[in-house]
Coordinates of C-alpha atoms and ligand atoms in Angstrom, one line a residue:
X149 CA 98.4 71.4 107.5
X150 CA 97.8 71.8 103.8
X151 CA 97.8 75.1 102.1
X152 CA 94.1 74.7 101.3
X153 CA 93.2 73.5 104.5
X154 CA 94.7 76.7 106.0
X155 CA 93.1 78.9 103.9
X156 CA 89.8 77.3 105.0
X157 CA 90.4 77.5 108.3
X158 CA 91.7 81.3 108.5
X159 CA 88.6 82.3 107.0
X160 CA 86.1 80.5 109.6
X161 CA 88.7 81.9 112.2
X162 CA 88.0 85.3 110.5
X163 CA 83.9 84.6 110.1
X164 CA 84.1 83.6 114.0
X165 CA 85.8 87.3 114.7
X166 CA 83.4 89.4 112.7
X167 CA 80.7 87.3 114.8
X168 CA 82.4 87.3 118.4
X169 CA 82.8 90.8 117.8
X170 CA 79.0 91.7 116.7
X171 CA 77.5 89.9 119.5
X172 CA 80.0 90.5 122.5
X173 CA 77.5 93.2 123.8
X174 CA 74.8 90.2 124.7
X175 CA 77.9 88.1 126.7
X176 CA 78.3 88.7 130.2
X177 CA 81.4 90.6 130.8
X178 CA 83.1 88.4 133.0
X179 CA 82.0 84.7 132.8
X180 CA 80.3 83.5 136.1
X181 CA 82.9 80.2 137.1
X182 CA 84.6 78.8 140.0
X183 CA 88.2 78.1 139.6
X184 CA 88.8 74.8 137.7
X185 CA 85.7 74.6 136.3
X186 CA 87.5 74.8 132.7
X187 CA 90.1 72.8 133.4
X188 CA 87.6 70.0 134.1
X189 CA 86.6 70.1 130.7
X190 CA 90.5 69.4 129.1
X191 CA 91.5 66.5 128.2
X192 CA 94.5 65.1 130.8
X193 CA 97.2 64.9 128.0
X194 CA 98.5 65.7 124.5
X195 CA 96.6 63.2 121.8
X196 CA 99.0 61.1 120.1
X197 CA 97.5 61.1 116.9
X198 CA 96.1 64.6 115.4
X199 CA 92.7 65.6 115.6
X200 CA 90.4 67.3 113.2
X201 CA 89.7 70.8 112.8
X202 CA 86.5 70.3 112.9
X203 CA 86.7 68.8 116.9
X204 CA 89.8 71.4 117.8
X205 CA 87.4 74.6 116.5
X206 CA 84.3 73.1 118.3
X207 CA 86.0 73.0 121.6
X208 CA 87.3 76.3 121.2
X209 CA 83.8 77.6 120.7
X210 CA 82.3 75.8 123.6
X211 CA 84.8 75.1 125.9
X212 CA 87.0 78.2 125.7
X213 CA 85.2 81.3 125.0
X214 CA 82.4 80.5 127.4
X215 CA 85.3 80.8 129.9
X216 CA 86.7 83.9 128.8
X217 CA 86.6 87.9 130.4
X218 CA 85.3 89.7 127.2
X219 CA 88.4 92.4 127.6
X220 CA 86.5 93.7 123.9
X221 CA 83.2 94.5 125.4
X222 CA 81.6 97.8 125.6
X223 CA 80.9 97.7 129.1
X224 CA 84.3 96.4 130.3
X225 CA 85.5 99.1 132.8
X226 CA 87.5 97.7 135.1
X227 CA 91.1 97.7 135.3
X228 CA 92.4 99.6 132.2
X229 CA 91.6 98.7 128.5
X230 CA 93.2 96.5 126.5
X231 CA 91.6 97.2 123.2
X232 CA 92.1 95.5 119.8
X233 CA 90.5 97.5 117.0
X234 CA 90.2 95.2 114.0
X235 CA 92.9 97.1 111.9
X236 CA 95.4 96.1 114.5
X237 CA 94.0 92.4 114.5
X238 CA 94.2 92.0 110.6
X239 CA 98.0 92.8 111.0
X240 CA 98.7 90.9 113.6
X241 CA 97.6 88.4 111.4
X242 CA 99.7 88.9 108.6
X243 CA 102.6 89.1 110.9
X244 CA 101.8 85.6 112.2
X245 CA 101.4 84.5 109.0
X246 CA 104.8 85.6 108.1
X247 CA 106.4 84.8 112.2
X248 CA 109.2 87.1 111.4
X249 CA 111.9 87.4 114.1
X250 CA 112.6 91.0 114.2
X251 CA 115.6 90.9 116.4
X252 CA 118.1 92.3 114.0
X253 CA 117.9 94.9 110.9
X254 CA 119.2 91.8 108.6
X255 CA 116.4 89.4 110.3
X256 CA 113.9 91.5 109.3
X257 CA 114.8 94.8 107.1
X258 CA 110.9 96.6 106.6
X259 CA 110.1 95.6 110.4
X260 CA 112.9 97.4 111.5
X261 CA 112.5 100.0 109.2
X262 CA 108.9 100.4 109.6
X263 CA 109.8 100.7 113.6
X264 CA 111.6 103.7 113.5
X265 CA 109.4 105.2 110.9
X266 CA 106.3 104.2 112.8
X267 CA 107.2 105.2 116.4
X268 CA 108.6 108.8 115.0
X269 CA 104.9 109.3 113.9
X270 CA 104.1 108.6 117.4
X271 CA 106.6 110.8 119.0
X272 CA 105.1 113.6 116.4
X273 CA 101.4 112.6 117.6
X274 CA 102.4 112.7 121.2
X275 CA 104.1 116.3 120.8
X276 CA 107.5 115.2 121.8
X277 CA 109.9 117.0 120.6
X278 CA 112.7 116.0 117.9
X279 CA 115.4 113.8 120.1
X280 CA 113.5 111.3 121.6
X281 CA 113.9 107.9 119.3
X282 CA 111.5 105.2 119.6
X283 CA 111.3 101.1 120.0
X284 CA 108.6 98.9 120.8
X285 CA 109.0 96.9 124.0
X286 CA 107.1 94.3 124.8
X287 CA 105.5 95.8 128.0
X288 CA 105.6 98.6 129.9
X289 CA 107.3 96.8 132.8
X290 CA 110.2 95.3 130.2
X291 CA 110.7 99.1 129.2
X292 CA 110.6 100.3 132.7
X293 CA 113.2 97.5 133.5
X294 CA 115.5 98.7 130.6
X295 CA 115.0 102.1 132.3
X296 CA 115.6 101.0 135.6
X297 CA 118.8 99.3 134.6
X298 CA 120.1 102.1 132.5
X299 CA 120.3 104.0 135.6
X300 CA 122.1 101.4 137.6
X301 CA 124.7 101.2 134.9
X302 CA 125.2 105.2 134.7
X303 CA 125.7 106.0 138.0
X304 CA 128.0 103.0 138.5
X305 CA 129.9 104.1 135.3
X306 CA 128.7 101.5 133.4
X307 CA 130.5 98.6 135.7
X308 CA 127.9 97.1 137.0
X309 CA 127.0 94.3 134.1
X310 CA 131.0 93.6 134.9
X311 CA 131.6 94.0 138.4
X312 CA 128.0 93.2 139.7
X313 CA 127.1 95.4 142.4
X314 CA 128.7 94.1 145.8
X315 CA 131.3 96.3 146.8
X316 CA 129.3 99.5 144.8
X317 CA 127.5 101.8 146.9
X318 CA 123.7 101.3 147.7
X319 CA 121.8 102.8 144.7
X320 CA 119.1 104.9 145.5
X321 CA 115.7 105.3 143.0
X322 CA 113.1 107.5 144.3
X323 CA 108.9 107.5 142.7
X324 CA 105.7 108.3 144.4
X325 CA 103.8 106.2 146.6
X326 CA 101.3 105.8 143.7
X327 CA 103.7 104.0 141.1
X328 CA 103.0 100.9 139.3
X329 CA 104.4 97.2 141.1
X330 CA 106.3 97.4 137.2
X331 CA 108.6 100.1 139.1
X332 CA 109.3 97.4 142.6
X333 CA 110.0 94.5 140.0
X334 CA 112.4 96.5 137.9
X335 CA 114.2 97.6 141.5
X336 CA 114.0 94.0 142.3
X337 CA 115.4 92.5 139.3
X338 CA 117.9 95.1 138.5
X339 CA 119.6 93.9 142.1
X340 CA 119.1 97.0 143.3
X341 CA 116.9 96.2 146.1
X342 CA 113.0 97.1 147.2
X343 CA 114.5 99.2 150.5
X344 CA 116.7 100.9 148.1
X345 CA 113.1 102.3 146.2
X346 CA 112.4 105.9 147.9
X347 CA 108.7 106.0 148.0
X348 CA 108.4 110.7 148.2
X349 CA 104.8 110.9 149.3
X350 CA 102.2 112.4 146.7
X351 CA 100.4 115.6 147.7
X352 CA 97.4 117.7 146.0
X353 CA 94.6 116.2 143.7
X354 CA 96.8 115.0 141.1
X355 CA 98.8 113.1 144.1
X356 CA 102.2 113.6 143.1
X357 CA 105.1 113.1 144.8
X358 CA 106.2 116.4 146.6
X359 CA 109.0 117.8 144.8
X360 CA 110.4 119.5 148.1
X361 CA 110.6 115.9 149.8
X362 CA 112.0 114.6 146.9
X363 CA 114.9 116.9 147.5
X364 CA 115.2 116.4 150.5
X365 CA 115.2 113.1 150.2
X366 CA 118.0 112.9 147.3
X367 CA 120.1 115.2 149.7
X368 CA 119.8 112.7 152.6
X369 CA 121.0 109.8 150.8
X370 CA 123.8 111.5 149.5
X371 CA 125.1 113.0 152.6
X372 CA 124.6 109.2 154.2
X373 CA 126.7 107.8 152.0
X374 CA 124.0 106.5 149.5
X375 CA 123.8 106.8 145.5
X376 CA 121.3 108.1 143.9
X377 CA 120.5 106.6 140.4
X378 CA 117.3 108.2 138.6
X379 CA 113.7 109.3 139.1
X380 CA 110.4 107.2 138.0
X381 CA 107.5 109.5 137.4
X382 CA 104.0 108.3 137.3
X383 CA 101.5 110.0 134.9
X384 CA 98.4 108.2 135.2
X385 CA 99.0 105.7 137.4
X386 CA 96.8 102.4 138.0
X387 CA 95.0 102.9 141.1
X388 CA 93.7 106.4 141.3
X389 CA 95.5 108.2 138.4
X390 CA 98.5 109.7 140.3
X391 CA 100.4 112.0 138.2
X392 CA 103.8 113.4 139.3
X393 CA 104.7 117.3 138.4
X394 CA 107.0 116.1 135.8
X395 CA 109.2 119.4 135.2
X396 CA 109.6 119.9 138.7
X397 CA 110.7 116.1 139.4
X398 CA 113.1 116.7 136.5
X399 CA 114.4 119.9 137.7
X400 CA 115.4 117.8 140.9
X401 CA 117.0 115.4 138.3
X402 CA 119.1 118.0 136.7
X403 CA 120.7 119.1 139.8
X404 CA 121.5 116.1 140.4
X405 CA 122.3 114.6 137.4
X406 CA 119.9 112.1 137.9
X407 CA 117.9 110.0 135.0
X408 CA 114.4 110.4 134.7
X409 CA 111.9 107.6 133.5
X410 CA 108.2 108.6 133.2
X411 CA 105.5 105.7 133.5
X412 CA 103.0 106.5 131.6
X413 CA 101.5 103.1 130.3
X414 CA 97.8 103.9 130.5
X415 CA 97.5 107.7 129.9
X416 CA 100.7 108.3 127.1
X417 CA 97.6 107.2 124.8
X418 CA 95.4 110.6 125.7
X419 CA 98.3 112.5 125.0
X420 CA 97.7 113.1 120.9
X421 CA 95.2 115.1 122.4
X422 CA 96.8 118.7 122.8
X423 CA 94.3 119.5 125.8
X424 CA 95.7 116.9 128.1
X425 CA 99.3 117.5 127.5
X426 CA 99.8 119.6 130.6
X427 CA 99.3 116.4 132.7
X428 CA 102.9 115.7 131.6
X429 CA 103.9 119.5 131.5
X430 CA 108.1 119.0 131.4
X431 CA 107.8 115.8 129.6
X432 CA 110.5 116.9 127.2
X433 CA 113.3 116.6 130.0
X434 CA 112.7 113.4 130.8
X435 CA 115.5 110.8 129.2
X436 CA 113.0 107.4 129.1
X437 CA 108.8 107.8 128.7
X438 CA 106.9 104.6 128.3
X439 CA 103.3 104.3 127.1
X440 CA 100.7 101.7 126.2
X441 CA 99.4 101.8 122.1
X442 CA 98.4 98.0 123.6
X443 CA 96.1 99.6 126.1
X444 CA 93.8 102.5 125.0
X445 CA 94.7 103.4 121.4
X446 CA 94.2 99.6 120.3
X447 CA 97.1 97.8 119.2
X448 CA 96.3 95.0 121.3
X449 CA 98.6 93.5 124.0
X450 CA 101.7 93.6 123.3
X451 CA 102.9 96.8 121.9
X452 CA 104.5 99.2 124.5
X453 CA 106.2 102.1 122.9
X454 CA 109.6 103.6 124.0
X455 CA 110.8 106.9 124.0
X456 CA 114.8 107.4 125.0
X457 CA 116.6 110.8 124.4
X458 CA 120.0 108.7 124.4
X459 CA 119.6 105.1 122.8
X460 CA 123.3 104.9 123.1
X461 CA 123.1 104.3 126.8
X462 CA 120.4 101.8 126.4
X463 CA 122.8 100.0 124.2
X464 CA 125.5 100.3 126.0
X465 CA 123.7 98.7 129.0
X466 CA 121.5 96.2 127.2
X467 CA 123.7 95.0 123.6
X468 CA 126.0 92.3 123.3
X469 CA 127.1 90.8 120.2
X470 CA 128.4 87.1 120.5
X471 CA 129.5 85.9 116.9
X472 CA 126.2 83.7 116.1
X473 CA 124.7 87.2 115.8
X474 CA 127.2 89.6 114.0
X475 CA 125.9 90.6 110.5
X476 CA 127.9 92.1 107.4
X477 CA 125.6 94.9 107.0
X478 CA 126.5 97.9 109.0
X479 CA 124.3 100.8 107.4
X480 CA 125.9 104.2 107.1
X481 CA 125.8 107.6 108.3
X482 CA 123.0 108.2 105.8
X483 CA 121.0 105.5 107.4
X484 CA 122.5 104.4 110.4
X485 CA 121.3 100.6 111.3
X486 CA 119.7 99.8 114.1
X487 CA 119.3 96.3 115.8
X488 CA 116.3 96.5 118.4
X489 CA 117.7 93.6 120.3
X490 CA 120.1 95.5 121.5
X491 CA 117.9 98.1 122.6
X492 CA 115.5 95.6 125.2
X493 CA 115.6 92.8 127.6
X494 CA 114.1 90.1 125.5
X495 CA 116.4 89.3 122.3
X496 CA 113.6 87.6 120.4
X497 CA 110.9 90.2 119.2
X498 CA 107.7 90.0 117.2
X499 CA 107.0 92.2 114.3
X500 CA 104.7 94.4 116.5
X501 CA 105.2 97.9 114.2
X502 CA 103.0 96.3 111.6
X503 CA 99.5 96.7 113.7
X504 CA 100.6 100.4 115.0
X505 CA 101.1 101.4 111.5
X506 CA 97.9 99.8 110.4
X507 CA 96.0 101.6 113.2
X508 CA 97.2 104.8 112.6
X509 CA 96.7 104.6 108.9
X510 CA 93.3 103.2 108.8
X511 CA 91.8 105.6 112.1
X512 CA 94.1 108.5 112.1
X513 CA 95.0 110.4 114.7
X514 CA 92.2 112.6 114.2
X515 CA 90.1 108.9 114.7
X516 CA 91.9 107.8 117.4
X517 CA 91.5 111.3 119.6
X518 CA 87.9 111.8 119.3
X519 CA 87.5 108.2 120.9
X520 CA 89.6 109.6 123.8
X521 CA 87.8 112.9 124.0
X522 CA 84.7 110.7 124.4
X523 CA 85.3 108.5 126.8
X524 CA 87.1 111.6 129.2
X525 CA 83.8 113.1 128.7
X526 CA 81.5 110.0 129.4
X527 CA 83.5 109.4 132.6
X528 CA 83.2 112.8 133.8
X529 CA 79.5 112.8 133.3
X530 CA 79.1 109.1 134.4
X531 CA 80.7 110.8 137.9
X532 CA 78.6 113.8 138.2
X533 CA 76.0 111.4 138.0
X534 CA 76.8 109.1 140.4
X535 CA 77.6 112.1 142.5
X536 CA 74.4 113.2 142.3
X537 CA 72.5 109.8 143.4
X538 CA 71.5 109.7 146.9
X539 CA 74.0 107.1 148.5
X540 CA 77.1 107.6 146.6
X541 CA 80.3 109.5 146.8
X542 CA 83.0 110.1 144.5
X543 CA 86.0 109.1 145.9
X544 CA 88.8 110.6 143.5
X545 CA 88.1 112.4 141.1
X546 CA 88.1 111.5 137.2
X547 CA 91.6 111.8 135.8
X548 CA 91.0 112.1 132.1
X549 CA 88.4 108.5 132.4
X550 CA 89.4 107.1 135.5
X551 CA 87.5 108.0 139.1
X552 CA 86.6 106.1 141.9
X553 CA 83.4 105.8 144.1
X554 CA 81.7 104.2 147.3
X555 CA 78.8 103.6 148.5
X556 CA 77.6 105.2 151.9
X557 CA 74.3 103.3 153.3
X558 CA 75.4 100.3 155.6
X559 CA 73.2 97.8 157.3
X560 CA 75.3 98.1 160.4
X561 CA 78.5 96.9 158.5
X562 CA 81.9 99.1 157.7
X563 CA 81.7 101.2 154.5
X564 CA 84.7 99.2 153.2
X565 CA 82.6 95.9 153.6
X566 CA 79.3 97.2 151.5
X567 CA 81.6 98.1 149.2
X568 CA 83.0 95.0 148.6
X569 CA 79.6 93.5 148.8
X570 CA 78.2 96.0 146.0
X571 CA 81.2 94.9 143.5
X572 CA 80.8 91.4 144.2
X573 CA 77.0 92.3 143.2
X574 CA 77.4 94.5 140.4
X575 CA 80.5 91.7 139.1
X576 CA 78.0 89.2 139.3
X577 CA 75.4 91.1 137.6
X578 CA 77.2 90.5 134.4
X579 CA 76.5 93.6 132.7
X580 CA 79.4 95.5 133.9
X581 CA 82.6 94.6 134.9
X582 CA 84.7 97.1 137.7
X583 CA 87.3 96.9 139.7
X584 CA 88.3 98.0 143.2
X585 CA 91.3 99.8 144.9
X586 CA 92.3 101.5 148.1
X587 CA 93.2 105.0 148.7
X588 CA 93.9 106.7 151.6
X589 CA 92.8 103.5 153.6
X590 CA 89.3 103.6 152.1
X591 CA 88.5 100.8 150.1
X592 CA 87.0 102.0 146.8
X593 CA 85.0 101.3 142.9
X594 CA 87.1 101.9 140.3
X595 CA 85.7 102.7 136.8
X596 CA 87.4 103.9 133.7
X597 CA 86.1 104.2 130.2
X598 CA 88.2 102.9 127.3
X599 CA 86.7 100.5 124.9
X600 CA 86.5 100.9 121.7
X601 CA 83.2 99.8 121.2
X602 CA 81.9 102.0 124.3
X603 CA 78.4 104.0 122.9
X604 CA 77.1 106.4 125.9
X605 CA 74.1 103.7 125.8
X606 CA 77.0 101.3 127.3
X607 CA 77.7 103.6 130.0
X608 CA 74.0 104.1 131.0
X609 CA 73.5 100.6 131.4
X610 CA 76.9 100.5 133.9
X611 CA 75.3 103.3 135.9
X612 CA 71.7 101.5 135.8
X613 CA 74.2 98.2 136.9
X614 CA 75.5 99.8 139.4
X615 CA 72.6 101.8 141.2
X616 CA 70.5 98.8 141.1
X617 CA 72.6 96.3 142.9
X618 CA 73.2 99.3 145.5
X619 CA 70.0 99.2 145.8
X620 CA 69.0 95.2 146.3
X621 CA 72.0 95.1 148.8
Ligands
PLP17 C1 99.4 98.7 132.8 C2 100.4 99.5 133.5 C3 101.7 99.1 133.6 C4 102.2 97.7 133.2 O1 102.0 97.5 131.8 P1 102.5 96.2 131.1 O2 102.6 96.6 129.7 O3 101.4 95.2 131.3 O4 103.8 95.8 131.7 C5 102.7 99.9 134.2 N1 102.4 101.1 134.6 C6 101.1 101.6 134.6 C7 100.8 103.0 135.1 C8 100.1 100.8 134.0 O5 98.9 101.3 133.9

């Protein structure tokens, strides 16, 4: 493609945005389809000869995006959000404009730079204290995996990438019963081994895993022989919101000189707010917290940020040099050098700072908190009113904008089966989108409110969505 030709086309792509964007409130949420119904519509294989832009565009416009989950609408509550403000979008632009490898300081100087400057803003915003340094993982789950694996190596004295781990005692790894599948993959892939993932029940509103069995649990494994390795705590987690007490979980860890990894991938976001901080209350112990920007403050996916107290062990479980990747520049004591690589699982890595430091420039944290402090307070009054409607229960409670629901009228059928008929209804109603989970056996609505484009207008029309399919059921 010609340089002309490119600029062309980047500005209709850009034009095509600015519209998608403006009219996304009119789209369905979720496209009505049956599975290969897209896939009809591509061709079989690769043309030999290029095509025009013209043709390539046009099929994007009417075969793809008619086909798409609108993941930026203002009515999209299911799951949790995965925004893109536009800031964030115009740098990710310019980053794949430029398709910068950032996988070493010399690959990439300002990236590098720019993600240690970028991320210490964001351990300042978050109120962590000084001692916690910063990368950008890809995901939550590649961080938790780097966690995961940091453990494995520390309690086997770092012999494990070596040795392997036949021969070593078991490892032990102990969470809640809410924690994310991220935390069972990491086990699973670290070779550590799903049995060897202690799953402490959660107790109390906030469902968190009892400390006291926690204890109990670590001292078990140790006196049969096992070895424990580290603690995962959940602050926010995906089905219900479970949040572990994390001081008391890392009081557990320092008596037992255990690492502590806190999963906090959805709700880290709501934590530049000061008044939701004592969800994490201890957070300062921990030695590895993950969080989302790609989810709720809108850095679009994929932009997890990564908070170690000890980047050396990271390193020294994750870095190796062969010669095709030695550089001559080592930095100094006035500005150490870092090599991200070496501090995640992936060795290639996109210039990802670029679109946090846009955000936070153009928004502000003062921006990006009132949006938060909204939609808590939209979800807590979307939940008194659902409360309040003949017919309905709220299930768990809202955790800053997540709750769950049910409906309670049946026509002879069990309450978990009119509940799956009313988010079938309400999914295919178009003008929401929620999803479903079960807790405590009960099979339950989920809704959380995180969109950047969310109005309270948006979350009238959910309840209106909702009520009225209950209603035709
Ligand atoms: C979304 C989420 C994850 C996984 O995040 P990825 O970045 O997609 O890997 C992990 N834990 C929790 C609590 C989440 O909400």
């Amino acid at each position: 493609m010609d340089n002309e030709t490119f600029r062309h086309w980047s500005k209709v792509a850009a034009d095509w945005g600015a519209d998608y964007r403006k009219s996304l409130a009119d789209f369905p949420v979720r496209p009505d389809l049956v599975p290969g119904e897209i896939d009809a519509q591509l061709a079989r294989s690769a043309p030999e000869t290029g095509e025009a832009m013209e043709a390539i565009f046009e099929d994007f416009k009417t075969r793809i995006v008619p086909g798409m989950t609108h993941w930026q609408h203002p009515r999209f509550f299911a799951y949790f959000p995965s925004n893109s403000a536009p800031v964030a979008v115009i740098a990710d632009y310019l980053v794949t404009a430029m398709a910068s490898q950032c996988m070493l300081w010399q690959t990439a100087p300002a990236a590098t730079e720019l993600e240690t400057r970028v991320l210490d803003w964001m351990r300042q915003g978050l109120g962590l204290p000084d001692g916690f340094s910063g990368v950008i993982q890809d995901s939550a789950s590649s961080a938790t995996l780097a966690a995961v694996l940091v453990m494995r190596e520390r309690a086997l004295d770092w012999a494990g990438n070596k040795k392997g781990l036949s021969g070593a005692k078991p490892l032990r790894i102990y969470a809640s019963d809410q924690v994310h599948t991220s935390i069972d993959r990491a086990i699973w892939f670290a070779g550590i081994g799903e049995e060897n993932l202690v799953r402490v029940p959660s107790i109390g509103p906030l469902r968190s895993a009892d400390p006291t069995l926690l204890k109990r649990a670590i001292e078990k494994d140790l006196a049969d022989g096992f070895l424990p390795a580290g603690i995962i705590a959940s602050v926010g987690g995906t089905s219900v919101g479970g949040t572990d007490d994390v001081e008391a979980m890392c009081t557990v860890a320092q008596d037992h000189n255990l690492y502590v990894h806190v999963d906090a991938a959805w709700a880290g976001s709501a934590m530049i707010c000061p008044e939701y901080r004592h969800y994490w209350q201890g957070v300062e112990h921990a030695d590895s917290i993950v969080f989302n920007p790609h989810k709720w403050l809108g850095t679009q996916f994929d932009l997890s940020a990564h908070f170690v107290k000890d980047p050396a062990s990271l390193t020294k479980t994750l870095a190796i040099q062969p010669e095709y990747l030695k550089t001559q520049t080592d930095g100094d004591d006035r500005y150490p050098l870092i090599n991200y690589s070496e501090w995640s699982v992936p060795l290639g890595r996109r210039f990802r700072a670029l679109k946090l430091w846009f955000l936070l420039r153009f928004h502000g944290l003062e921006g990006l908190r009132q949006m938060i402090r909204n939609h808590v307070e939209w979800a807590e009054l979307l939940a008194e009113k659902i409360r309040a409607t003949d017919g309905f229960e709220i299930v768990t409670e809202p955790m800053l904008s997540l709750f769950t629901f049910r409906y309670l009228r049946t026509q002879g059928e069990s309450l978990d089966d009119v509940n799956l008929r009313l988010i079938n209804a309400i999914n295919k109603d178009g003008r929401t989108y929620l999803t479903q989970t079960k807790i405590d056996g009960k099979f339950v609505i989920r809704l959380q409110i995180g969109q950047f484009e969310t109005s309270p207008d948006d979350v009238q029309i959910a309840y209106d969505a909702i009520t009225e399919c209950a209603e035709r059921l």
